[in-house]
Amino acid sequence: MNKKWLATPYLFWAVAFIVIPLLMVVYYGMTDKTGAFTWENVIAITSPEHVKALMLSLLLSLISTIICLLLAYPLAMILVAKHASKTSFIVMLFILPMWMNFLLRTLAWQTLLEKNGVLNGILSFLHLPALNLINTPGAIILGMVYNFLPFMVLPIYNVLAKIDINVINAARDLGANGIQTFLKITLPLSFPGIASGITMVFVPALTTFVISTLLGGSKILLIGNVIEQEFTTASNWHLGSGLSLVLMIFVLLSMVISSFFDKDGEGAAL
Amino acid sequence: MTQKKQASERFTGFLKKFYVFLIFVFLYAPIVTLMVLSFNASKTRSKWGGFTLKWYFELFENEAILKAFSNTMIIAFLSALIATILGTAACIGIRNMKKRHQGIIMGVTNIPMLNAEIVTGISLMLLFISLGIKTGFLTVLLSHITFNIPYVILNVMPKLKQVNNSTYEAALDLGASPVYAFFKVVFPDILPGVFSGFLMAFTMSLDDFIITHFTKGAGLDTLSTKIYTEVKKGIKPEMYALSTLIFITVLILLILVNKMPDPKAKEKA
């Protein structure tokens, strides 16, 4: 059957709304207001305030990614062992929160974390000292982990669920103990899921401007905040595009590393 | 010895359950918080002023919120529908291409999913503005369709790969027209993928803020952008009431769907 033409509308769509817009970012990033070629907008990343924002973004997103991985892996293992047949139910439990607006959910953490908030209420009830949580980098990390944890759990869960139980049983029969089986069999087989999970968490965490606005007060600027401001309040699209190009280098880098571990796209998230 | 083993197994079983419990507390604590706040008589978030249903009544008089809600739903429905049609057709087309071409197209398709949302948002904004298209409902709809299509393709493609081509050819041999054969033979097989693709696209559109933020222009508001502008002034409690209603509705629908007897399970029995 020759039905290639059915893809034609989509191909036009993809060129018009995916490829061309990205080329426009490149064009704006590499020109100045008169339209002349320049590297200035890209080099602007080396100015102290931009370096500071980029470094902070990298640090916070790395920490959140690691925390997500450490929380998600045991969770995925437990869920796989428990409800082998109820995959859709588990996916549903993670997608369900998305039906409550993500800005509201993140804002709710303000109520939980603030000085007279719920968490400090519980602490004082237990006669523990109150914590200063809101408007700190820690609160931003919490927001990132909270928002992106499902994107780490689902790919790892999918990969673990596909592992043939006989392979694990064989390892145990051949005398490997629980830890050896995990390190030599389960963990290597789950690398595609881990790789996919890491990009799915790292990229949105690195580039967010919403979570830092909502939970970091207005004092903590991430690279996403800087770019957003260039497009909305400062209206310097060329500089904003230039900084976006730098951001895309990091995004591409993490995608390349991820595809190295996940050659067949096995760890596709959903 | 065995007793000891049993006890330790029971203990690790308990630990596992407790761990899963803690994660779900973490995931659902903000949702419970928002639900509680929707019944809070005090306007400030940090104080409990007693139980009230006031916000639920005021919600239906707050035209700005209702307008943002209807915008959100219309955009989510239309963008998911159009993305499902375009994406499903694209899957069939792509399946019939050479492997190398398939790889390139799938690579491009993955871009909106893997790229930073802020970059997708500004790239579309730059496109619309330099083409002189006025940002508003149309630009938001086009943007949402763009980031929704990959989710449809991601759901439909695996199902399409499982379809046995011989049944389709058999239908053609028996005199069915290609269109008739497709809807009678192939479509029922990929329907679950099409359906879950639509649902995922709808959810993504509903929850999107970043791309809408850059492509919406001044006049239009969805729930997300409305909430974002309200952050500094303080969120109106009606918003909590609305999101509680949405959440409860979806929860009930999902429970009903899960409770309904699975037709396939019946066939087997």
Coordinates of C-alpha atoms in Angstrom, one line a residue:
Chain A
M1 CA 0.0 0.0 0.0
N2 CA 1.3 3.4 -1.0
K3 CA 0.0 5.9 1.5
K4 CA 3.0 8.1 1.9
W5 CA 0.9 11.1 1.0
L6 CA -1.0 10.8 4.3
A7 CA 2.1 12.2 6.0
T8 CA 2.3 15.2 3.7
P9 CA 0.1 17.6 5.8
Y10 CA 2.2 16.7 8.9
L11 CA 5.5 17.2 7.0
F12 CA 4.4 20.7 6.0
W13 CA 3.3 21.3 9.6
A14 CA 6.6 20.1 11.0
V15 CA 8.6 22.3 8.7
A16 CA 6.5 25.4 9.3
F17 CA 6.1 25.1 13.1
I18 CA 9.2 23.1 14.2
V19 CA 12.1 23.6 11.8
I20 CA 11.5 27.2 10.6
P21 CA 10.8 28.6 14.1
L22 CA 14.1 27.0 15.4
L23 CA 16.0 28.6 12.5
M24 CA 14.5 31.9 13.4
V25 CA 15.9 31.6 16.9
V26 CA 19.3 30.9 15.3
Y27 CA 18.8 33.9 13.0
Y28 CA 17.8 36.3 15.8
G29 CA 20.5 34.9 18.1
M30 CA 23.2 35.6 15.5
T31 CA 22.2 39.1 14.4
D32 CA 21.9 42.5 16.0
K33 CA 19.0 45.0 15.7
T34 CA 20.2 46.1 12.3
G35 CA 20.2 42.6 11.0
A36 CA 24.0 42.4 10.8
F37 CA 25.8 39.1 11.8
T38 CA 27.2 39.1 15.3
W39 CA 28.4 36.6 18.0
E40 CA 27.7 39.2 20.7
N41 CA 24.3 37.7 21.8
V42 CA 25.9 34.3 22.3
I43 CA 29.0 35.6 24.0
A44 CA 26.8 37.6 26.3
I45 CA 26.5 34.4 28.3
T46 CA 30.0 35.1 29.7
S47 CA 28.9 38.3 31.5
P48 CA 29.0 37.7 35.3
E49 CA 25.2 37.9 35.9
H50 CA 24.5 35.4 33.1
V51 CA 27.2 33.0 34.2
K52 CA 25.8 33.2 37.7
A53 CA 22.3 32.4 36.5
L54 CA 23.5 29.6 34.2
M55 CA 25.7 28.0 36.9
L56 CA 22.9 28.1 39.5
S57 CA 20.5 26.6 36.9
L58 CA 22.9 23.8 36.2
L59 CA 23.5 23.1 39.9
L60 CA 19.9 23.1 40.9
S61 CA 18.8 21.0 37.9
L62 CA 21.6 18.5 38.5
I63 CA 20.7 18.1 42.2
S64 CA 17.0 17.7 41.3
T65 CA 17.8 15.1 38.7
I66 CA 19.9 13.1 41.1
I67 CA 17.2 13.3 43.8
C68 CA 14.5 12.3 41.3
L69 CA 16.6 9.3 40.2
L70 CA 17.3 8.2 43.8
L71 CA 13.5 8.5 44.7
A72 CA 12.2 7.0 41.4
Y73 CA 14.4 3.9 41.1
P74 CA 13.3 2.1 44.2
L75 CA 9.7 3.2 43.6
A76 CA 9.7 1.8 40.1
M77 CA 11.2 -1.5 41.4
I78 CA 8.5 -1.8 44.1
L79 CA 5.7 -0.9 41.6
V80 CA 7.0 -3.4 39.0
A81 CA 7.1 -6.2 41.6
K82 CA 3.6 -5.3 42.9
H83 CA 1.2 -4.7 40.1
A84 CA 2.7 -6.4 37.1
S85 CA -0.7 -6.2 35.3
K86 CA -1.9 -2.8 36.3
T87 CA 0.5 -0.5 34.3
S88 CA -2.3 1.8 33.1
F89 CA -3.4 2.3 36.7
I90 CA 0.1 3.4 37.8
V91 CA 0.5 5.7 34.8
M92 CA -2.8 7.2 35.7
L93 CA -1.8 7.9 39.3
F94 CA 1.1 9.9 38.0
I95 CA -0.8 11.7 35.3
L96 CA -3.8 12.5 37.4
P97 CA -2.2 15.4 39.3
M98 CA -1.6 17.1 35.9
W99 CA -5.4 17.8 35.8
M100 CA -4.9 20.2 38.6
N101 CA -3.1 23.2 37.1
F102 CA 0.7 23.0 37.5
L103 CA 1.1 26.6 38.6
L104 CA -1.5 26.1 41.3
R105 CA 0.1 22.8 42.5
T106 CA 3.5 24.5 42.7
L107 CA 1.9 27.5 44.5
A108 CA 0.4 25.1 47.0
W109 CA 3.9 24.3 48.1
Q110 CA 4.1 28.0 49.3
T111 CA 1.3 27.3 51.7
L112 CA 3.0 24.1 52.8
L113 CA 6.5 25.6 53.2
E114 CA 6.0 29.2 54.4
K115 CA 6.8 30.5 57.8
N116 CA 3.4 29.9 59.3
G117 CA 2.8 27.1 56.8
V118 CA 1.6 23.5 57.3
L119 CA 5.0 21.9 57.5
N120 CA 6.3 24.3 60.2
G121 CA 3.0 23.8 62.0
I122 CA 3.7 20.1 62.2
L123 CA 7.3 20.8 63.3
S124 CA 6.2 23.1 66.1
F125 CA 3.6 20.6 67.2
L126 CA 6.4 18.1 67.5
H127 CA 8.4 20.8 69.4
L128 CA 11.0 21.0 66.6
P129 CA 12.5 24.3 65.5
A130 CA 10.8 25.9 62.5
L131 CA 12.6 25.8 59.2
N132 CA 13.1 28.7 56.8
L133 CA 12.1 27.0 53.6
I134 CA 10.3 29.3 51.2
N135 CA 12.3 31.5 48.8
T136 CA 15.4 29.4 49.1
P137 CA 17.2 27.4 46.4
G138 CA 16.0 24.4 48.4
A139 CA 12.4 25.3 47.7
I140 CA 13.2 25.5 44.0
I141 CA 14.8 22.0 44.1
L142 CA 11.7 20.7 45.8
G143 CA 9.5 22.3 43.2
M144 CA 11.6 20.7 40.4
V145 CA 11.5 17.3 42.1
Y146 CA 7.8 17.5 42.7
N147 CA 7.0 18.6 39.1
F148 CA 9.3 16.3 37.2
L149 CA 9.4 13.1 39.4
P150 CA 6.8 11.3 37.2
F151 CA 9.0 11.8 34.1
M152 CA 11.7 9.8 35.9
V153 CA 9.5 7.1 37.4
L154 CA 7.6 6.2 34.1
P155 CA 10.6 5.4 31.8
I156 CA 12.4 3.4 34.5
Y157 CA 9.1 1.6 35.4
N158 CA 8.6 0.8 31.7
V159 CA 12.1 -0.6 31.2
L160 CA 12.0 -2.6 34.5
A161 CA 8.6 -4.1 33.6
K162 CA 10.1 -5.5 30.3
I163 CA 12.9 -7.4 32.0
D164 CA 12.4 -11.1 31.7
I165 CA 12.0 -12.6 35.1
N166 CA 13.8 -15.7 33.9
V167 CA 17.0 -13.7 33.4
I168 CA 16.9 -12.7 37.0
N169 CA 16.0 -16.2 38.2
A170 CA 18.9 -17.6 36.1
A171 CA 21.3 -15.2 37.8
R172 CA 20.1 -16.3 41.2
D173 CA 20.3 -20.0 40.2
L174 CA 23.9 -19.5 39.1
G175 CA 24.7 -18.3 42.7
A176 CA 24.5 -14.5 42.5
N177 CA 23.1 -12.9 45.6
G178 CA 20.5 -10.1 45.5
I179 CA 23.0 -7.3 45.3
Q180 CA 25.0 -9.0 42.6
T181 CA 21.9 -9.7 40.6
F182 CA 20.9 -6.1 40.9
L183 CA 24.3 -4.7 39.9
K184 CA 25.0 -7.1 37.0
I185 CA 21.5 -7.7 35.6
T186 CA 18.8 -5.3 36.6
L187 CA 20.7 -2.1 36.7
P188 CA 22.5 -2.5 33.3
L189 CA 19.2 -3.6 31.6
S190 CA 17.5 -0.5 33.0
F191 CA 20.1 2.0 31.6
P192 CA 17.8 3.1 28.7
G193 CA 15.1 4.0 31.1
I194 CA 17.5 5.9 33.4
A195 CA 19.0 7.8 30.5
S196 CA 15.6 8.8 29.2
G197 CA 14.4 9.7 32.7
I198 CA 17.5 11.9 33.2
T199 CA 16.9 14.0 30.1
M200 CA 13.2 14.2 30.8
V201 CA 14.0 15.7 34.2
F202 CA 17.2 17.6 33.5
V203 CA 16.0 19.6 30.5
P204 CA 12.8 21.1 31.9
A205 CA 14.6 21.7 35.3
L206 CA 17.5 23.5 33.6
T207 CA 15.2 25.7 31.6
T208 CA 12.4 26.5 34.0
F209 CA 11.5 30.0 34.9
V210 CA 8.2 29.3 36.5
I211 CA 9.3 27.2 39.5
S212 CA 11.9 29.8 40.4
T213 CA 9.4 32.6 40.1
L214 CA 6.8 30.8 42.3
L215 CA 9.0 29.3 44.9
G216 CA 12.2 31.3 44.8
G217 CA 10.7 34.7 45.4
S218 CA 12.0 37.2 42.9
K219 CA 15.5 37.2 44.1
I220 CA 16.8 34.0 42.6
L221 CA 17.3 34.2 38.9
L222 CA 17.8 31.1 36.8
I223 CA 18.8 31.2 33.2
G224 CA 15.2 30.6 32.2
N225 CA 14.2 33.8 34.1
V226 CA 16.9 35.8 32.3
I227 CA 15.7 34.6 28.9
E228 CA 12.0 35.1 29.7
Q229 CA 12.7 38.7 30.8
E230 CA 14.5 39.5 27.6
F231 CA 11.4 38.5 25.7
T232 CA 8.7 40.0 27.9
T233 CA 9.9 43.0 29.9
A234 CA 13.3 43.9 28.3
S235 CA 12.2 43.2 24.7
N236 CA 15.7 42.4 23.5
W237 CA 14.8 39.4 21.4
H238 CA 18.3 39.1 19.9
L239 CA 19.9 38.7 23.3
G240 CA 17.2 36.4 24.4
S241 CA 17.6 34.2 21.3
G242 CA 21.4 34.2 21.7
L243 CA 21.1 33.0 25.3
S244 CA 18.6 30.4 24.1
L245 CA 21.1 29.0 21.7
V246 CA 23.6 28.5 24.6
L247 CA 20.8 26.8 26.5
M248 CA 20.1 24.5 23.5
I249 CA 23.7 23.4 23.5
F250 CA 23.2 21.9 27.0
V251 CA 19.9 20.4 25.9
L252 CA 21.5 18.8 22.9
L253 CA 24.4 17.6 24.9
S254 CA 22.1 15.8 27.4
M255 CA 20.1 14.3 24.5
V256 CA 23.2 13.0 22.8
I257 CA 24.4 11.4 26.1
S258 CA 21.0 9.9 26.6
S259 CA 20.7 8.5 23.1
F260 CA 24.1 6.8 23.6
F261 CA 22.6 4.7 26.4
D262 CA 19.1 4.4 24.9
K263 CA 19.9 3.5 21.3
D264 CA 16.5 1.9 20.4
G265 CA 14.4 4.4 22.2
E266 CA 13.4 1.7 24.6
G267 CA 13.1 4.1 27.5
A268 CA 10.5 6.2 25.7
A269 CA 8.6 7.6 28.6
L270 CA 5.0 6.8 28.1
Chain B
M1 CA 15.3 -19.6 61.0
T2 CA 12.3 -19.6 58.8
Q3 CA 10.4 -17.6 61.3
K4 CA 13.1 -15.0 61.3
K5 CA 13.1 -14.9 57.5
Q6 CA 9.3 -14.4 57.5
A7 CA 9.6 -11.6 60.0
S8 CA 12.2 -9.8 58.0
E9 CA 10.2 -10.3 54.8
R10 CA 7.2 -8.8 56.5
F11 CA 9.3 -5.9 57.6
T12 CA 10.7 -5.2 54.1
G13 CA 7.2 -5.5 52.8
F14 CA 6.1 -2.9 55.3
L15 CA 9.0 -0.6 54.4
K16 CA 8.1 -0.9 50.7
K17 CA 4.5 0.0 51.3
F18 CA 5.5 2.9 53.5
Y19 CA 7.9 4.2 50.9
V20 CA 5.2 4.2 48.2
F21 CA 2.8 5.8 50.6
L22 CA 5.3 8.6 51.3
I23 CA 5.9 9.3 47.6
F24 CA 2.2 9.6 47.0
V25 CA 1.8 11.9 50.0
F26 CA 4.5 14.0 48.4
L27 CA 2.7 14.0 45.0
Y28 CA -0.8 14.6 46.4
A29 CA -0.1 16.9 49.3
P30 CA -0.4 20.1 47.2
I31 CA -3.6 18.8 45.7
V32 CA -5.2 18.2 49.1
T33 CA -3.9 21.6 50.1
L34 CA -5.7 23.3 47.2
M35 CA -8.9 21.4 47.9
V36 CA -8.8 22.5 51.6
L37 CA -8.1 26.1 50.5
S38 CA -11.2 26.1 48.3
F39 CA -13.4 25.7 51.5
N40 CA -11.4 28.3 53.4
A41 CA -13.5 31.3 54.5
S42 CA -10.4 33.4 55.0
K43 CA -9.1 35.0 51.8
T44 CA -5.4 34.6 52.7
R45 CA -3.7 31.3 52.0
S46 CA -2.0 31.0 55.3
K47 CA -5.0 31.3 57.7
W48 CA -7.9 28.9 58.2
G49 CA -11.0 31.1 58.6
G50 CA -13.6 28.3 58.9
F51 CA -15.5 26.2 56.4
T52 CA -17.4 27.9 53.6
L53 CA -18.9 27.1 50.2
K54 CA -18.9 30.8 49.3
W55 CA -16.1 30.5 46.6
Y56 CA -18.1 27.8 44.7
F57 CA -21.0 30.1 44.4
E58 CA -18.9 33.1 43.5
L59 CA -17.0 31.1 40.9
F60 CA -20.1 31.0 38.7
E61 CA -20.4 34.7 38.8
N62 CA -16.7 35.4 38.0
E63 CA -16.8 35.9 34.3
A64 CA -13.0 36.3 33.9
I65 CA -12.3 32.9 35.4
L66 CA -15.1 31.2 33.5
K67 CA -13.9 32.8 30.2
A68 CA -10.4 31.5 30.9
F69 CA -11.8 28.1 31.7
S70 CA -13.7 27.9 28.4
N71 CA -10.7 29.1 26.5
T72 CA -8.6 26.4 28.1
M73 CA -11.1 23.7 27.3
I74 CA -11.8 24.8 23.7
I75 CA -8.0 25.0 23.0
A76 CA -7.3 21.7 24.6
F77 CA -10.1 19.9 22.7
L78 CA -9.5 21.5 19.3
S79 CA -5.7 21.1 19.5
A80 CA -6.0 17.5 20.7
L81 CA -8.5 16.6 18.0
I82 CA -6.6 18.2 15.1
A83 CA -3.3 16.8 16.4
T84 CA -4.9 13.3 16.6
I85 CA -6.1 13.5 13.0
L86 CA -2.8 14.9 11.6
G87 CA -0.7 12.6 13.8
T88 CA -2.6 9.4 13.0
A89 CA -2.5 10.2 9.2
A90 CA 1.2 11.0 9.6
C91 CA 1.9 7.6 11.3
I92 CA 0.4 5.7 8.4
G93 CA 2.3 7.8 5.9
I94 CA 5.6 7.5 7.7
R95 CA 5.2 3.7 8.1
N96 CA 5.2 3.4 4.3
M97 CA 8.4 5.3 3.9
K98 CA 12.0 4.2 3.6
K99 CA 13.7 3.5 6.9
R100 CA 16.2 6.4 6.5
H101 CA 13.4 8.9 5.8
Q102 CA 11.5 7.5 8.8
G103 CA 14.4 8.2 11.0
I104 CA 14.8 11.8 9.9
I105 CA 11.1 12.5 10.3
M106 CA 10.9 10.9 13.8
G107 CA 13.9 12.9 14.8
V108 CA 12.2 16.1 13.9
T109 CA 9.0 14.9 15.5
N110 CA 10.8 14.4 18.8
I111 CA 12.1 18.0 18.9
P112 CA 9.1 19.6 20.6
M113 CA 9.0 16.9 23.2
L114 CA 12.7 16.9 24.1
N115 CA 13.5 20.5 23.5
A116 CA 13.2 23.1 26.3
E117 CA 9.6 24.4 26.4
I118 CA 10.9 28.0 26.7
V119 CA 12.8 27.6 23.4
T120 CA 9.7 26.1 21.7
G121 CA 7.7 29.0 23.0
I122 CA 10.0 31.8 21.9
S123 CA 10.6 30.1 18.5
L124 CA 6.9 30.1 17.8
M125 CA 6.5 33.6 19.0
L126 CA 9.3 34.8 16.7
L127 CA 7.6 33.0 13.8
F128 CA 4.2 34.5 14.4
I129 CA 5.4 38.0 15.0
S130 CA 7.7 38.1 12.0
L131 CA 4.9 36.7 9.7
G132 CA 2.7 39.5 11.1
I133 CA 0.1 37.0 12.5
K134 CA -1.6 38.7 15.4
T135 CA -1.0 36.7 18.6
G136 CA -4.2 35.4 20.2
F137 CA -6.5 32.4 20.0
L138 CA -5.2 31.2 16.6
T139 CA -1.5 31.3 17.5
V140 CA -2.1 29.5 20.8
L141 CA -4.1 26.8 19.0
L142 CA -1.4 26.4 16.3
S143 CA 1.3 26.1 19.0
H144 CA -0.7 23.6 21.0
I145 CA -1.3 21.4 17.9
T146 CA 2.4 21.6 17.3
F147 CA 3.5 20.3 20.6
N148 CA 0.6 17.8 20.8
I149 CA 1.3 15.9 17.5
P150 CA 4.4 14.2 18.9
Y151 CA 2.4 12.7 21.8
V152 CA -0.2 11.3 19.3
I153 CA 2.5 9.8 17.1
L154 CA 4.2 8.3 20.1
N155 CA 1.0 6.5 21.1
V156 CA -0.2 5.5 17.6
M157 CA 3.1 4.4 16.0
P158 CA 3.7 1.3 18.3
K159 CA 0.1 0.1 17.7
L160 CA 0.5 0.6 13.9
K161 CA 3.6 -1.5 14.0
Q162 CA 1.7 -4.4 15.5
V163 CA -1.0 -4.3 12.8
N164 CA -0.8 -7.3 10.5
N165 CA -0.7 -6.0 6.9
S166 CA -2.1 -9.2 5.5
T167 CA -5.6 -8.6 7.0
Y168 CA -5.7 -5.3 5.2
E169 CA -4.6 -6.8 1.9
A170 CA -7.1 -9.6 2.4
A171 CA -9.9 -7.0 2.8
L172 CA -8.7 -5.3 -0.5
D173 CA -8.7 -8.7 -2.3
L174 CA -12.2 -9.3 -1.1
G175 CA -13.3 -6.1 -2.8
A176 CA -13.2 -3.5 -0.1
S177 CA -12.1 0.0 -1.0
P178 CA -8.9 1.2 0.6
V179 CA -10.7 3.6 2.8
Y180 CA -13.4 1.1 3.8
A181 CA -10.7 -1.6 4.5
F182 CA -8.7 0.9 6.6
F183 CA -11.7 1.8 8.8
K184 CA -12.9 -1.8 9.1
V185 CA -9.6 -3.6 9.5
V186 CA -6.7 -1.4 10.6
F187 CA -8.5 1.4 12.5
P188 CA -10.0 -0.9 15.2
D189 CA -6.5 -2.2 16.0
I190 CA -4.9 1.2 16.4
L191 CA -7.9 2.8 18.1
P192 CA -6.5 2.3 21.7
G193 CA -3.4 4.2 20.6
V194 CA -5.4 6.9 18.9
F195 CA -7.5 7.3 22.0
S196 CA -4.6 7.4 24.5
G197 CA -2.8 9.8 22.2
F198 CA -5.8 12.1 22.1
L199 CA -6.1 11.9 25.9
M200 CA -2.5 12.7 26.5
A201 CA -2.5 15.6 24.0
F202 CA -5.6 17.0 25.8
T203 CA -3.9 16.7 29.2
M204 CA -0.7 18.3 27.9
S205 CA -2.6 21.2 26.4
L206 CA -4.7 21.7 29.5
D207 CA -1.6 21.8 31.7
D208 CA 0.6 24.0 29.5
F209 CA 1.7 27.3 30.6
I210 CA 5.1 28.2 29.1
I211 CA 4.3 27.9 25.4
T212 CA 0.9 29.6 25.9
H213 CA 2.7 32.4 27.8
F214 CA 4.8 33.3 24.8
T215 CA 2.2 32.9 22.1
K216 CA -1.0 34.2 23.5
G217 CA -0.6 38.0 23.1
A218 CA -2.5 40.5 25.3
G219 CA -6.2 39.8 24.9
L220 CA -6.4 36.1 25.6
D221 CA -6.2 34.2 28.9
T222 CA -6.2 30.5 29.7
L223 CA -6.4 29.3 33.3
S224 CA -2.6 28.9 33.4
T225 CA -1.8 32.4 32.2
K226 CA -4.6 33.9 34.4
I227 CA -3.1 32.2 37.5
Y228 CA 0.4 33.4 36.6
T229 CA -0.8 37.1 36.4
E230 CA -2.7 36.6 39.7
V231 CA 0.4 35.2 41.5
K232 CA 1.6 38.7 42.6
K233 CA -1.8 40.0 43.5
G234 CA -2.9 36.9 45.3
I235 CA -4.8 34.0 43.8
K236 CA -8.6 34.4 43.9
P237 CA -10.1 31.5 46.0
E238 CA -12.6 30.9 43.2
M239 CA -9.6 29.5 41.3
Y240 CA -9.1 26.8 44.0
A241 CA -12.8 26.0 43.8
L242 CA -12.7 25.6 40.0
S243 CA -9.6 23.4 40.1
T244 CA -11.1 21.2 42.8
L245 CA -14.2 20.7 40.7
I246 CA -12.1 19.8 37.6
F247 CA -10.0 17.4 39.6
I248 CA -13.0 15.7 41.3
T249 CA -14.7 15.4 37.9
V250 CA -11.7 13.7 36.3
L251 CA -11.2 11.4 39.3
I252 CA -14.8 10.2 39.1
L253 CA -14.6 9.7 35.4
L254 CA -11.4 7.7 35.8
I255 CA -12.9 5.5 38.5
L256 CA -16.0 4.9 36.4
V257 CA -13.9 3.9 33.4
N258 CA -11.8 1.6 35.5
K259 CA -14.9 0.0 37.2
M260 CA -16.5 -0.7 33.9
P261 CA -16.1 -4.3 32.9
D262 CA -13.4 -4.8 30.3
P263 CA -15.0 -6.1 27.1
K264 CA -11.8 -8.1 26.3
A265 CA -11.8 -9.8 29.7
K266 CA -15.4 -10.9 29.0
E267 CA -14.6 -12.4 25.7
K268 CA -12.0 -14.6 27.2
A269 CA -14.4 -15.8 29.9

